Coordinates of N, CA, C and O in Angstrom, one line a residue:
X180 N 0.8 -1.2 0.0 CA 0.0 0.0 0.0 C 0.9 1.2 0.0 O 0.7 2.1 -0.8
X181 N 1.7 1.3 0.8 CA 2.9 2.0 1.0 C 4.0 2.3 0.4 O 4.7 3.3 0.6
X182 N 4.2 1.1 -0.6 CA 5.1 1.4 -1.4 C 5.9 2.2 -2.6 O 7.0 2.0 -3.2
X183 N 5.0 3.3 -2.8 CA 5.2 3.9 -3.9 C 5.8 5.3 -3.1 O 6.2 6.2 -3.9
X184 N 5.8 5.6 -2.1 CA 5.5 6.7 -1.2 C 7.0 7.0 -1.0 O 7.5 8.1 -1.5
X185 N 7.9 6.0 -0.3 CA 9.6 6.1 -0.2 C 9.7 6.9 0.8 O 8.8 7.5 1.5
X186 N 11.0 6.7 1.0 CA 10.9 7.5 2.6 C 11.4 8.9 2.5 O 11.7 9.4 3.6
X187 N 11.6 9.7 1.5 CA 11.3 11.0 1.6 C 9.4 11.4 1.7 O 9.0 12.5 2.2
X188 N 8.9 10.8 1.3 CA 7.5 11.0 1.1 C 7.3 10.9 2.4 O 7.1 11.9 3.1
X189 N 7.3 9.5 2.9 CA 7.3 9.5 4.3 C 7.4 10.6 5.7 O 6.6 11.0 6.5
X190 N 8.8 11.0 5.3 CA 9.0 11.8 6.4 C 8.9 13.2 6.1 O 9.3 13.9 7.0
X191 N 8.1 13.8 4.7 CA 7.5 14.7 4.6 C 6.4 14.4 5.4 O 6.2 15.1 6.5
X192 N 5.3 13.2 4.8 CA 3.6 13.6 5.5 C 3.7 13.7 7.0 O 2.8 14.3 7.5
X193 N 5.2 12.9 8.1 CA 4.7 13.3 9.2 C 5.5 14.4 9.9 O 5.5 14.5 11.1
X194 N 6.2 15.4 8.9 CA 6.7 16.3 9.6 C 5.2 17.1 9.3 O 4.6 17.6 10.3
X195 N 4.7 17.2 8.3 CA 3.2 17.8 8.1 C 2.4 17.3 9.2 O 1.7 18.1 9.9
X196 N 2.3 16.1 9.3 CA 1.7 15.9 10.8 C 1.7 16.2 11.7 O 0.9 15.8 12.6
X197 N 2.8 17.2 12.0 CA 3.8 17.3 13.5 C 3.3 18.1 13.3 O 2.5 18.4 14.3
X198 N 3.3 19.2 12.1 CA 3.1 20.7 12.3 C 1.3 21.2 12.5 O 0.7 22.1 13.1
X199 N 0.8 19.8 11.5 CA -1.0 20.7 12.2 C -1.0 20.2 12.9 O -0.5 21.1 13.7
X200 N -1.3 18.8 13.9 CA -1.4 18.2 15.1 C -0.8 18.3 16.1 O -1.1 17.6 17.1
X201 N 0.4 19.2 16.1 CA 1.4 19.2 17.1 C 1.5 17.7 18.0 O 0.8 16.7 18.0
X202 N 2.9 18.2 18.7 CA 3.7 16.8 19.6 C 2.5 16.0 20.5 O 2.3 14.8 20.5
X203 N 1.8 16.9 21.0 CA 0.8 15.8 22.0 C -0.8 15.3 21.0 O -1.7 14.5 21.4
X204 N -0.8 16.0 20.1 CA -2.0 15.4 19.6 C -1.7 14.0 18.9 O -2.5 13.1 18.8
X205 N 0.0 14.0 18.5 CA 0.2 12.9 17.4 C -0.1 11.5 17.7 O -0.4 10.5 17.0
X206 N 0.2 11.6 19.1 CA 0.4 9.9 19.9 C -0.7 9.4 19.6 O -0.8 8.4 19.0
X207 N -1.8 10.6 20.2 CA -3.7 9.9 19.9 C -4.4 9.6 19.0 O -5.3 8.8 19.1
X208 N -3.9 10.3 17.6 CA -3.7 9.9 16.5 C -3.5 8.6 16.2 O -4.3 7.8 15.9
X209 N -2.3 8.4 16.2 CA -1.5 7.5 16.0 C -2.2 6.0 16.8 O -2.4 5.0 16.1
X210 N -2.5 6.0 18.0 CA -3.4 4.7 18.6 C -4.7 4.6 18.1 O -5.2 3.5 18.0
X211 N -5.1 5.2 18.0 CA -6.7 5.7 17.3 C -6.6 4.9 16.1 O -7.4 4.0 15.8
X212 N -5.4 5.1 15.1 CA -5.3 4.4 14.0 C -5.0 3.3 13.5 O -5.1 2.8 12.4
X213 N -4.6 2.8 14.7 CA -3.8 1.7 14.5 C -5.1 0.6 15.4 O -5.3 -0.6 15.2
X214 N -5.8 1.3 16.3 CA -6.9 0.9 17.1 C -7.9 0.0 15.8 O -8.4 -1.1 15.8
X215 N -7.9 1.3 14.9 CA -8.8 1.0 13.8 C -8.7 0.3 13.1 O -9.5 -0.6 13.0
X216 N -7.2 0.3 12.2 CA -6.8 -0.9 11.5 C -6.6 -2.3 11.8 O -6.4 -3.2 10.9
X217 N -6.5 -2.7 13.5 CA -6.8 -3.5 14.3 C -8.1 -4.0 13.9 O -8.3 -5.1 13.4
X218 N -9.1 -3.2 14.3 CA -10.6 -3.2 14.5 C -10.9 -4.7 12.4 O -11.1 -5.8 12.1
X219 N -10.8 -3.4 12.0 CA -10.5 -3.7 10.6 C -10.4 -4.9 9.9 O -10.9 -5.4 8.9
X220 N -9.3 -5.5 11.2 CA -8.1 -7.1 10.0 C -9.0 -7.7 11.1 O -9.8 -8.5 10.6
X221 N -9.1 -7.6 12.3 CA -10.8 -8.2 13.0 C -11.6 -8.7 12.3 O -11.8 -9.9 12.2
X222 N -12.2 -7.7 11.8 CA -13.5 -8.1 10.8 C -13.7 -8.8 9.5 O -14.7 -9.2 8.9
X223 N -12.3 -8.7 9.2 CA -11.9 -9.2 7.5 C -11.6 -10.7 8.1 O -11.9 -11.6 7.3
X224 N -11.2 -11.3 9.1 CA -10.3 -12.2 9.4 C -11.9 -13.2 9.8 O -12.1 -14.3 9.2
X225 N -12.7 -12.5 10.7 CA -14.0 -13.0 10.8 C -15.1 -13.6 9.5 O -15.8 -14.5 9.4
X226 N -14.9 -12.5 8.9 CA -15.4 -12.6 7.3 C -14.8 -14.1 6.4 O -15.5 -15.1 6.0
X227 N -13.6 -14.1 6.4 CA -12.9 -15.0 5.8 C -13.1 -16.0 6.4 O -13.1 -17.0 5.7
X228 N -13.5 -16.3 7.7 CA -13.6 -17.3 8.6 C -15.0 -18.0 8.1 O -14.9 -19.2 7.8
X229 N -16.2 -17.3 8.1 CA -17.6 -17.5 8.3 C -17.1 -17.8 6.2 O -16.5 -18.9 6.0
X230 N -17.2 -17.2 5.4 CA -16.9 -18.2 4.2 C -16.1 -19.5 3.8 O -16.3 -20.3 2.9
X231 N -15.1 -19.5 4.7 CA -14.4 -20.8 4.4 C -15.5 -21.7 5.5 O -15.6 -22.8 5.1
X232 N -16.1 -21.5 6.2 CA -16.9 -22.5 7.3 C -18.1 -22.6 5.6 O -18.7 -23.7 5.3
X233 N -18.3 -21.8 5.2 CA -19.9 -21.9 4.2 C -19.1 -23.1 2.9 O -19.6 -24.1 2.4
X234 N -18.1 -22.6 2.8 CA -17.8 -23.5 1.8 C -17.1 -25.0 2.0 O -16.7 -25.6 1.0
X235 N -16.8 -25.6 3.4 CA -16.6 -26.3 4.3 C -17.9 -27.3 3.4 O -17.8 -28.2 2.5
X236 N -19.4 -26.8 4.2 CA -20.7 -27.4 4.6 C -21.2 -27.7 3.0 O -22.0 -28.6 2.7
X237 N -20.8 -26.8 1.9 CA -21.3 -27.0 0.8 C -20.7 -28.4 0.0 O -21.3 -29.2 -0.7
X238 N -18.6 -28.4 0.6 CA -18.5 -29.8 0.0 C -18.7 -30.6 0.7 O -18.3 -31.7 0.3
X239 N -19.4 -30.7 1.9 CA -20.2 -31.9 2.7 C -21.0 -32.5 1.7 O -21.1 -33.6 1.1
X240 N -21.6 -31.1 1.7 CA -23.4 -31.5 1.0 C -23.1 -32.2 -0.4 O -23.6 -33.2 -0.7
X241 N -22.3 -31.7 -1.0 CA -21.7 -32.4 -2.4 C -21.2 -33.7 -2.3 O -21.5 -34.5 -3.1
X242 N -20.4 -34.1 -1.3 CA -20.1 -35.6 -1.3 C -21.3 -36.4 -0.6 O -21.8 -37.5 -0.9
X243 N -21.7 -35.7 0.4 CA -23.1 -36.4 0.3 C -24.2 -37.2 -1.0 O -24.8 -38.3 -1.3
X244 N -23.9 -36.0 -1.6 CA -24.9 -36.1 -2.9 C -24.5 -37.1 -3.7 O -25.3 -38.1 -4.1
X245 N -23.1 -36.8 -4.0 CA -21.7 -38.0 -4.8 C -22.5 -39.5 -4.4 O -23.1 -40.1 -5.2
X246 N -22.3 -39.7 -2.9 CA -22.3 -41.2 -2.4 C -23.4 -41.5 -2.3 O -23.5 -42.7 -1.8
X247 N -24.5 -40.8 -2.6 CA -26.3 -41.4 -2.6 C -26.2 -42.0 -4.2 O -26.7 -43.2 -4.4
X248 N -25.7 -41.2 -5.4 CA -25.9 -42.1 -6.7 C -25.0 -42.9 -6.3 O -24.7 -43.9 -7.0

């Protein structure tokens, strides 16, 4: 996602950060986002879980079906 950015890009956007949010706002920022992105790979990880469980039960149902003909 990151990668096109390099680290002069980098350490432009957070000297820009430093300067509107100043030193004490950045920290809360910064947990807030990472809170989020947390939150996030949570829900995607859950997601991925509940479809591999659906597609689990569908090749049940298929070899079921298989071993009745």
């Amino acid at each position: 996602m990151f990668s096109n950015i390099g680290v002069p890009g980098l350490i432009l956007i957070l000297v820009v950060a430093l300067i509107i949010f100043g030193p004490n706002k950045l920290p809360e920022i910064g947990r807030a986002f990472g809170k989020s992105i947390r939150e996030f790979k949570k829900a995607t990880e859950g997601i991925a879980e509940d479809i591999k469980e659906e597609i689990k039960e569908d090749m049940k149902e298929v070899k079921q079906i298989d071993l009745k003909k």
